[in-house]
Amino acid sequence: MSKVIQTKNLSKSYGKTQVLKNIDLTIEEGEFTAIMGPSGSGKTTLMNTLGAIDAFNGGDVWIEGKLLLDLKKKALREFRQKRMGFIFQDYNLLDTLTVKENILLPLSLQKTPALEMEQRLAKLVEALNIESIIHQYPSEISGGQKQRTAAARALITNPAIVFADEPTGALDSRSATQLLEQIQLLNSTLKTTILMITHDPYAASYCRRVIFLRDGKIVNEMFKGEQSEKEFFDRILTIQSVIGGERR
C-alpha cells in the first residue's frame, strides 16, 4: 500500500505554547483511522495541519508523496480541493442550496462535466441512503441526513484522504450509528482513506486503527484486527482511562 500521509518531526506552536511536538505519523492508503485524546491534546490542530488548513512551525508533511512546504499558495489550494475532503461537526452546508447542489458544489467549482457529476452523485447518495432527500434544503432534513450529505460532499471528488472532525458529535446515538456504519462501508468498498478526530470511543471502535495523543505527542496506538466493534470499544476505553479524555 502507498502512503497517503507521512509526517516527520511535525511541530506546531501558538506563541510560546507548543501544541504538536515532533510527531512522526504514517497513514496508508485505505486506512480508517481515529485520532483520540483529552481536550487540549492537539487532535484538531493535527487535523488542520495535515489538511493544510493551518500552517505548522517545524518538520515536514507529505500528502500522496507531495511535500506541502513545496506547494505555493494557489497550488496548495487546488490540491486541497481535488485531493482532500472534509466532514465537520456542524455540517457546513449552504442553506440556499438543495442537498444535491450542496453535494455537487465541489465538482461545480472544478467545472466537472454534468454527466460525470450525475454518475458520481448517484453512487454516493445510494450508498449513504439519501436518494429521497436530494431535492430538499438543509432546513428540511434531520441532523443525521445533514451529516450524510456532508459526507457525500466530501467524497464526491474522489479524494485521496477524508478528514472527519467529530462527525458524530452533534448526532443522537441512532443517527451516529447509521453514519458510522455507512462511512465504514464506504471505506471498505471504495478504499477511501479516512482520518477521524473524535473523543468518542464508540465512534473510534468503527475504525481499523486508533492513535492516542496527549500533550501534543503520540502516546499509544492500537489496531482492530479481527475484533468486533464491542471488543475494540472495550480496549479503547481501557487506554482512554489511562491517558485521560472525555467520554460520550
PDB file of N, CA, C and O in Angstrom, residues 184-243:
ATOM      1  N   GLN A 184     -18.029   3.386   7.321  1.00  0.00           N
ATOM      2  CA  GLN A 184     -17.239   2.157   7.378  1.00  0.00           C
ATOM      3  C   GLN A 184     -17.409   1.352   6.085  1.00  0.00           C
ATOM      4  O   GLN A 184     -16.435   0.815   5.537  1.00  0.00           O
ATOM      5  N   LEU A 185     -18.640   1.281   5.588  1.00  0.00           N
ATOM      6  CA  LEU A 185     -18.909   0.564   4.346  1.00  0.00           C
ATOM      7  C   LEU A 185     -18.220   1.240   3.166  1.00  0.00           C
ATOM      8  O   LEU A 185     -17.622   0.568   2.310  1.00  0.00           O
ATOM      9  N   LEU A 186     -18.295   2.573   3.102  1.00  0.00           N
ATOM     10  CA  LEU A 186     -17.638   3.297   2.019  1.00  0.00           C
ATOM     11  C   LEU A 186     -16.127   3.106   2.065  1.00  0.00           C
ATOM     12  O   LEU A 186     -15.472   2.972   1.031  1.00  0.00           O
ATOM     13  N   ASN A 187     -15.576   3.077   3.262  1.00  0.00           N
ATOM     14  CA  ASN A 187     -14.141   2.844   3.411  1.00  0.00           C
ATOM     15  C   ASN A 187     -13.749   1.472   2.875  1.00  0.00           C
ATOM     16  O   ASN A 187     -12.735   1.325   2.179  1.00  0.00           O
ATOM     17  N   SER A 188     -14.572   0.464   3.179  1.00  0.00           N
ATOM     18  CA  SER A 188     -14.235  -0.894   2.755  1.00  0.00           C
ATOM     19  C   SER A 188     -14.485  -1.129   1.270  1.00  0.00           C
ATOM     20  O   SER A 188     -13.758  -1.888   0.634  1.00  0.00           O
ATOM     21  N   THR A 189     -15.516  -0.466   0.706  1.00  0.00           N
ATOM     22  CA  THR A 189     -15.851  -0.705  -0.696  1.00  0.00           C
ATOM     23  C   THR A 189     -15.094   0.212  -1.656  1.00  0.00           C
ATOM     24  O   THR A 189     -14.632  -0.226  -2.706  1.00  0.00           O
ATOM     25  N   LEU A 190     -14.949   1.494  -1.293  1.00  0.00           N
ATOM     26  CA  LEU A 190     -14.272   2.447  -2.168  1.00  0.00           C
ATOM     27  C   LEU A 190     -12.793   2.596  -1.842  1.00  0.00           C
ATOM     28  O   LEU A 190     -12.061   3.256  -2.574  1.00  0.00           O
ATOM     29  N   LYS A 191     -12.374   1.991  -0.708  1.00  0.00           N
ATOM     30  CA  LYS A 191     -10.972   2.090  -0.253  1.00  0.00           C
ATOM     31  C   LYS A 191     -10.558   3.535   0.017  1.00  0.00           C
ATOM     32  O   LYS A 191      -9.384   3.900  -0.117  1.00  0.00           O
ATOM     33  N   THR A 192     -11.539   4.363   0.399  1.00  0.00           N
ATOM     34  CA  THR A 192     -11.242   5.752   0.733  1.00  0.00           C
ATOM     35  C   THR A 192     -10.496   5.827   2.058  1.00  0.00           C
ATOM     36  O   THR A 192     -10.898   5.202   3.038  1.00  0.00           O
ATOM     37  N   THR A 193      -9.418   6.580   2.087  1.00  0.00           N
ATOM     38  CA  THR A 193      -8.650   6.770   3.314  1.00  0.00           C
ATOM     39  C   THR A 193      -9.349   7.819   4.175  1.00  0.00           C
ATOM     40  O   THR A 193      -9.639   8.921   3.705  1.00  0.00           O
ATOM     41  N   ILE A 194      -9.612   7.479   5.430  1.00  0.00           N
ATOM     42  CA  ILE A 194     -10.361   8.374   6.317  1.00  0.00           C
ATOM     43  C   ILE A 194      -9.587   8.565   7.615  1.00  0.00           C
ATOM     44  O   ILE A 194      -9.164   7.596   8.242  1.00  0.00           O
ATOM     45  N   LEU A 195      -9.421   9.826   8.009  1.00  0.00           N
ATOM     46  CA  LEU A 195      -8.809  10.167   9.289  1.00  0.00           C
ATOM     47  C   LEU A 195      -9.850  10.928  10.101  1.00  0.00           C
ATOM     48  O   LEU A 195     -10.264  12.025   9.717  1.00  0.00           O
ATOM     49  N   MET A 196     -10.284  10.339  11.209  1.00  0.00           N
ATOM     50  CA  MET A 196     -11.369  10.898  12.006  1.00  0.00           C
ATOM     51  C   MET A 196     -10.873  11.363  13.369  1.00  0.00           C
ATOM     52  O   MET A 196     -10.247  10.597  14.100  1.00  0.00           O
ATOM     53  N   ILE A 197     -11.158  12.610  13.697  1.00  0.00           N
ATOM     54  CA  ILE A 197     -10.872  13.142  15.021  1.00  0.00           C
ATOM     55  C   ILE A 197     -12.112  12.918  15.888  1.00  0.00           C
ATOM     56  O   ILE A 197     -13.218  13.310  15.504  1.00  0.00           O
ATOM     57  N   THR A 198     -11.943  12.282  17.026  1.00  0.00           N
ATOM     58  CA  THR A 198     -13.105  12.030  17.882  1.00  0.00           C
ATOM     59  C   THR A 198     -12.690  11.879  19.336  1.00  0.00           C
ATOM     60  O   THR A 198     -11.561  11.469  19.636  1.00  0.00           O
ATOM     61  N   HIS A 199     -13.612  12.244  20.230  1.00  0.00           N
ATOM     62  CA  HIS A 199     -13.404  11.973  21.656  1.00  0.00           C
ATOM     63  C   HIS A 199     -14.209  10.753  22.075  1.00  0.00           C
ATOM     64  O   HIS A 199     -14.122  10.307  23.210  1.00  0.00           O
ATOM     65  N   ASP A 200     -15.000  10.216  21.126  1.00  0.00           N
ATOM     66  CA  ASP A 200     -15.997   9.198  21.430  1.00  0.00           C
ATOM     67  C   ASP A 200     -15.451   7.788  21.147  1.00  0.00           C
ATOM     68  O   ASP A 200     -15.222   7.429  19.989  1.00  0.00           O
ATOM     69  N   PRO A 201     -15.246   6.963  22.170  1.00  0.00           N
ATOM     70  CA  PRO A 201     -14.720   5.607  21.940  1.00  0.00           C
ATOM     71  C   PRO A 201     -15.656   4.750  21.093  1.00  0.00           C
ATOM     72  O   PRO A 201     -15.196   3.846  20.386  1.00  0.00           O
ATOM     73  N   TYR A 202     -16.958   5.029  21.148  1.00  0.00           N
ATOM     74  CA  TYR A 202     -17.901   4.275  20.319  1.00  0.00           C
ATOM     75  C   TYR A 202     -17.639   4.544  18.841  1.00  0.00           C
ATOM     76  O   TYR A 202     -17.578   3.619  18.022  1.00  0.00           O
ATOM     77  N   ALA A 203     -17.458   5.829  18.490  1.00  0.00           N
ATOM     78  CA  ALA A 203     -17.145   6.173  17.097  1.00  0.00           C
ATOM     79  C   ALA A 203     -15.810   5.572  16.682  1.00  0.00           C
ATOM     80  O   ALA A 203     -15.673   5.016  15.594  1.00  0.00           O
ATOM     81  N   ALA A 204     -14.822   5.651  17.563  1.00  0.00           N
ATOM     82  CA  ALA A 204     -13.493   5.129  17.250  1.00  0.00           C
ATOM     83  C   ALA A 204     -13.501   3.623  17.027  1.00  0.00           C
ATOM     84  O   ALA A 204     -12.678   3.091  16.276  1.00  0.00           O
ATOM     85  N   SER A 205     -14.443   2.912  17.664  1.00  0.00           N
ATOM     86  CA  SER A 205     -14.487   1.454  17.548  1.00  0.00           C
ATOM     87  C   SER A 205     -14.840   0.989  16.139  1.00  0.00           C
ATOM     88  O   SER A 205     -14.644  -0.176  15.807  1.00  0.00           O
ATOM     89  N   TYR A 206     -15.351   1.891  15.288  1.00  0.00           N
ATOM     90  CA  TYR A 206     -15.656   1.546  13.899  1.00  0.00           C
ATOM     91  C   TYR A 206     -14.422   1.660  13.006  1.00  0.00           C
ATOM     92  O   TYR A 206     -14.451   1.228  11.853  1.00  0.00           O
ATOM     93  N   CYS A 207     -13.353   2.239  13.534  1.00  0.00           N
ATOM     94  CA  CYS A 207     -12.121   2.400  12.764  1.00  0.00           C
ATOM     95  C   CYS A 207     -11.276   1.131  12.834  1.00  0.00           C
ATOM     96  O   CYS A 207     -11.505   0.254  13.662  1.00  0.00           O
ATOM     97  N   ARG A 208     -10.283   1.068  11.982  1.00  0.00           N
ATOM     98  CA  ARG A 208      -9.361  -0.063  11.996  1.00  0.00           C
ATOM     99  C   ARG A 208      -8.131   0.209  12.862  1.00  0.00           C
ATOM    100  O   ARG A 208      -7.416  -0.711  13.248  1.00  0.00           O
ATOM    101  N   ARG A 209      -7.917   1.476  13.148  1.00  0.00           N
ATOM    102  CA  ARG A 209      -6.724   1.884  13.894  1.00  0.00           C
ATOM    103  C   ARG A 209      -7.073   3.111  14.727  1.00  0.00           C
ATOM    104  O   ARG A 209      -7.819   3.986  14.264  1.00  0.00           O
ATOM    105  N   VAL A 210      -6.560   3.178  15.943  1.00  0.00           N
ATOM    106  CA  VAL A 210      -6.771   4.338  16.806  1.00  0.00           C
ATOM    107  C   VAL A 210      -5.419   4.828  17.308  1.00  0.00           C
ATOM    108  O   VAL A 210      -4.616   4.039  17.815  1.00  0.00           O
ATOM    109  N   ILE A 211      -5.179   6.128  17.142  1.00  0.00           N
ATOM    110  CA  ILE A 211      -3.957   6.769  17.610  1.00  0.00           C
ATOM    111  C   ILE A 211      -4.317   7.713  18.746  1.00  0.00           C
ATOM    112  O   ILE A 211      -5.250   8.513  18.628  1.00  0.00           O
ATOM    113  N   PHE A 212      -3.603   7.611  19.849  1.00  0.00           N
ATOM    114  CA  PHE A 212      -3.895   8.419  21.030  1.00  0.00           C
ATOM    115  C   PHE A 212      -2.855   9.527  21.184  1.00  0.00           C
ATOM    116  O   PHE A 212      -1.641   9.259  21.163  1.00  0.00           O
ATOM    117  N   LEU A 213      -3.348  10.761  21.352  1.00  0.00           N
ATOM    118  CA  LEU A 213      -2.494  11.906  21.612  1.00  0.00           C
ATOM    119  C   LEU A 213      -2.621  12.347  23.069  1.00  0.00           C
ATOM    120  O   LEU A 213      -3.698  12.263  23.657  1.00  0.00           O
ATOM    121  N   ARG A 214      -1.549  12.845  23.600  1.00  0.00           N
ATOM    122  CA  ARG A 214      -1.585  13.523  24.891  1.00  0.00           C
ATOM    123  C   ARG A 214      -0.461  14.554  24.909  1.00  0.00           C
ATOM    124  O   ARG A 214       0.679  14.245  24.563  1.00  0.00           O
ATOM    125  N   ASP A 215      -0.818  15.779  25.275  1.00  0.00           N
ATOM    126  CA  ASP A 215       0.156  16.870  25.338  1.00  0.00           C
ATOM    127  C   ASP A 215       0.948  17.019  24.036  1.00  0.00           C
ATOM    128  O   ASP A 215       2.154  17.266  24.044  1.00  0.00           O
ATOM    129  N   GLY A 216       0.228  16.858  22.910  1.00  0.00           N
ATOM    130  CA  GLY A 216       0.864  17.091  21.616  1.00  0.00           C
ATOM    131  C   GLY A 216       1.748  15.984  21.097  1.00  0.00           C
ATOM    132  O   GLY A 216       2.454  16.150  20.097  1.00  0.00           O
ATOM    133  N   LYS A 217       1.729  14.818  21.764  1.00  0.00           N
ATOM    134  CA  LYS A 217       2.555  13.690  21.338  1.00  0.00           C
ATOM    135  C   LYS A 217       1.703  12.437  21.149  1.00  0.00           C
ATOM    136  O   LYS A 217       0.681  12.269  21.817  1.00  0.00           O
ATOM    137  N   ILE A 218       2.145  11.552  20.256  1.00  0.00           N
ATOM    138  CA  ILE A 218       1.512  10.239  20.130  1.00  0.00           C
ATOM    139  C   ILE A 218       2.005   9.372  21.281  1.00  0.00           C
ATOM    140  O   ILE A 218       3.215   9.148  21.432  1.00  0.00           O
ATOM    141  N   VAL A 219       1.063   8.901  22.098  1.00  0.00           N
ATOM    142  CA  VAL A 219       1.452   8.119  23.280  1.00  0.00           C
ATOM    143  C   VAL A 219       1.056   6.649  23.177  1.00  0.00           C
ATOM    144  O   VAL A 219       1.533   5.816  23.954  1.00  0.00           O
ATOM    145  N   ASN A 220       0.174   6.325  22.219  1.00  0.00           N
ATOM    146  CA  ASN A 220      -0.239   4.926  22.061  1.00  0.00           C
ATOM    147  C   ASN A 220      -0.978   4.789  20.739  1.00  0.00           C
ATOM    148  O   ASN A 220      -1.492   5.768  20.188  1.00  0.00           O
ATOM    149  N   GLU A 221      -1.034   3.576  20.231  1.00  0.00           N
ATOM    150  CA  GLU A 221      -1.890   3.279  19.085  1.00  0.00           C
ATOM    151  C   GLU A 221      -2.281   1.814  19.136  1.00  0.00           C
ATOM    152  O   GLU A 221      -1.600   0.983  19.723  1.00  0.00           O
ATOM    153  N   MET A 222      -3.425   1.515  18.529  1.00  0.00           N
ATOM    154  CA  MET A 222      -3.912   0.140  18.546  1.00  0.00           C
ATOM    155  C   MET A 222      -4.626  -0.161  17.241  1.00  0.00           C
ATOM    156  O   MET A 222      -5.149   0.730  16.578  1.00  0.00           O
ATOM    157  N   PHE A 223      -4.618  -1.440  16.866  1.00  0.00           N
ATOM    158  CA  PHE A 223      -5.230  -1.888  15.626  1.00  0.00           C
ATOM    159  C   PHE A 223      -6.381  -2.843  15.947  1.00  0.00           C
ATOM    160  O   PHE A 223      -6.287  -3.659  16.867  1.00  0.00           O
ATOM    161  N   LYS A 224      -7.419  -2.764  15.158  1.00  0.00           N
ATOM    162  CA  LYS A 224      -8.620  -3.561  15.399  1.00  0.00           C
ATOM    163  C   LYS A 224      -8.421  -5.029  15.060  1.00  0.00           C
ATOM    164  O   LYS A 224      -8.892  -5.919  15.780  1.00  0.00           O
ATOM    165  N   GLY A 225      -7.756  -5.274  13.968  1.00  0.00           N
ATOM    166  CA  GLY A 225      -7.566  -6.657  13.539  1.00  0.00           C
ATOM    167  C   GLY A 225      -8.900  -7.359  13.308  1.00  0.00           C
ATOM    168  O   GLY A 225      -9.786  -6.831  12.636  1.00  0.00           O
ATOM    169  N   GLU A 226      -9.072  -8.531  13.896  1.00  0.00           N
ATOM    170  CA  GLU A 226     -10.298  -9.318  13.709  1.00  0.00           C
ATOM    171  C   GLU A 226     -11.310  -9.112  14.829  1.00  0.00           C
ATOM    172  O   GLU A 226     -12.310  -9.836  14.899  1.00  0.00           O
ATOM    173  N   GLN A 227     -11.084  -8.133  15.693  1.00  0.00           N
ATOM    174  CA  GLN A 227     -12.004  -7.899  16.809  1.00  0.00           C
ATOM    175  C   GLN A 227     -13.326  -7.293  16.340  1.00  0.00           C
ATOM    176  O   GLN A 227     -13.378  -6.596  15.322  1.00  0.00           O
ATOM    177  N   SER A 228     -14.370  -7.528  17.104  1.00  0.00           N
ATOM    178  CA  SER A 228     -15.651  -6.895  16.857  1.00  0.00           C
ATOM    179  C   SER A 228     -15.601  -5.452  17.348  1.00  0.00           C
ATOM    180  O   SER A 228     -14.669  -5.067  18.077  1.00  0.00           O
ATOM    181  N   GLU A 229     -16.631  -4.635  16.963  1.00  0.00           N
ATOM    182  CA  GLU A 229     -16.701  -3.269  17.480  1.00  0.00           C
ATOM    183  C   GLU A 229     -16.739  -3.266  19.005  1.00  0.00           C
ATOM    184  O   GLU A 229     -16.096  -2.437  19.651  1.00  0.00           O
ATOM    185  N   LYS A 230     -17.480  -4.206  19.601  1.00  0.00           N
ATOM    186  CA  LYS A 230     -17.604  -4.258  21.063  1.00  0.00           C
ATOM    187  C   LYS A 230     -16.253  -4.555  21.717  1.00  0.00           C
ATOM    188  O   LYS A 230     -15.854  -3.902  22.699  1.00  0.00           O
ATOM    189  N   GLU A 231     -15.521  -5.513  21.187  1.00  0.00           N
ATOM    190  CA  GLU A 231     -14.209  -5.852  21.751  1.00  0.00           C
ATOM    191  C   GLU A 231     -13.227  -4.695  21.602  1.00  0.00           C
ATOM    192  O   GLU A 231     -12.478  -4.372  22.534  1.00  0.00           O
ATOM    193  N   PHE A 232     -13.250  -4.065  20.438  1.00  0.00           N
ATOM    194  CA  PHE A 232     -12.356  -2.939  20.197  1.00  0.00           C
ATOM    195  C   PHE A 232     -12.745  -1.759  21.084  1.00  0.00           C
ATOM    196  O   PHE A 232     -11.880  -1.064  21.637  1.00  0.00           O
ATOM    197  N   PHE A 233     -14.044  -1.530  21.232  1.00  0.00           N
ATOM    198  CA  PHE A 233     -14.556  -0.466  22.101  1.00  0.00           C
ATOM    199  C   PHE A 233     -14.031  -0.634  23.530  1.00  0.00           C
ATOM    200  O   PHE A 233     -13.574   0.326  24.154  1.00  0.00           O
ATOM    201  N   ASP A 234     -14.076  -1.859  24.046  1.00  0.00           N
ATOM    202  CA  ASP A 234     -13.605  -2.111  25.415  1.00  0.00           C
ATOM    203  C   ASP A 234     -12.110  -1.817  25.545  1.00  0.00           C
ATOM    204  O   ASP A 234     -11.658  -1.269  26.560  1.00  0.00           O
ATOM    205  N   ARG A 235     -11.338  -2.181  24.528  1.00  0.00           N
ATOM    206  CA  ARG A 235      -9.898  -1.896  24.560  1.00  0.00           C
ATOM    207  C   ARG A 235      -9.632  -0.393  24.512  1.00  0.00           C
ATOM    208  O   ARG A 235      -8.745   0.117  25.209  1.00  0.00           O
ATOM    209  N   ILE A 236     -10.399   0.310  23.685  1.00  0.00           N
ATOM    210  CA  ILE A 236     -10.241   1.766  23.585  1.00  0.00           C
ATOM    211  C   ILE A 236     -10.555   2.431  24.924  1.00  0.00           C
ATOM    212  O   ILE A 236      -9.826   3.325  25.380  1.00  0.00           O
ATOM    213  N   LEU A 237     -11.620   1.970  25.579  1.00  0.00           N
ATOM    214  CA  LEU A 237     -11.979   2.517  26.890  1.00  0.00           C
ATOM    215  C   LEU A 237     -10.847   2.330  27.897  1.00  0.00           C
ATOM    216  O   LEU A 237     -10.566   3.220  28.705  1.00  0.00           O
ATOM    217  N   THR A 238     -10.204   1.176  27.847  1.00  0.00           N
ATOM    218  CA  THR A 238      -9.109   0.896  28.776  1.00  0.00           C
ATOM    219  C   THR A 238      -7.961   1.875  28.587  1.00  0.00           C
ATOM    220  O   THR A 238      -7.445   2.455  29.551  1.00  0.00           O
ATOM    221  N   ILE A 239      -7.561   2.086  27.321  1.00  0.00           N
ATOM    222  CA  ILE A 239      -6.477   3.024  27.036  1.00  0.00           C
ATOM    223  C   ILE A 239      -6.906   4.446  27.388  1.00  0.00           C
ATOM    224  O   ILE A 239      -6.135   5.217  27.980  1.00  0.00           O
ATOM    225  N   GLN A 240      -8.144   4.792  27.055  1.00  0.00           N
ATOM    226  CA  GLN A 240      -8.627   6.148  27.322  1.00  0.00           C
ATOM    227  C   GLN A 240      -8.635   6.452  28.819  1.00  0.00           C
ATOM    228  O   GLN A 240      -8.333   7.564  29.241  1.00  0.00           O
ATOM    229  N   SER A 241      -8.954   5.441  29.633  1.00  0.00           N
ATOM    230  CA  SER A 241      -8.972   5.644  31.080  1.00  0.00           C
ATOM    231  C   SER A 241      -7.573   5.922  31.636  1.00  0.00           C
ATOM    232  O   SER A 241      -7.410   6.572  32.665  1.00  0.00           O
ATOM    233  N   VAL A 242      -6.567   5.434  30.909  1.00  0.00           N
ATOM    234  CA  VAL A 242      -5.177   5.629  31.346  1.00  0.00           C
ATOM    235  C   VAL A 242      -4.665   7.009  30.931  1.00  0.00           C
ATOM    236  O   VAL A 242      -4.053   7.722  31.730  1.00  0.00           O
ATOM    237  N   ILE A 243      -4.909   7.391  29.666  1.00  0.00           N
ATOM    238  CA  ILE A 243      -4.345   8.657  29.178  1.00  0.00           C
ATOM    239  C   ILE A 243      -5.253   9.838  29.470  1.00  0.00           C
ATOM    240  O   ILE A 243      -4.836  10.986  29.363  1.00  0.00           O
TER     241      ILE A 243
END
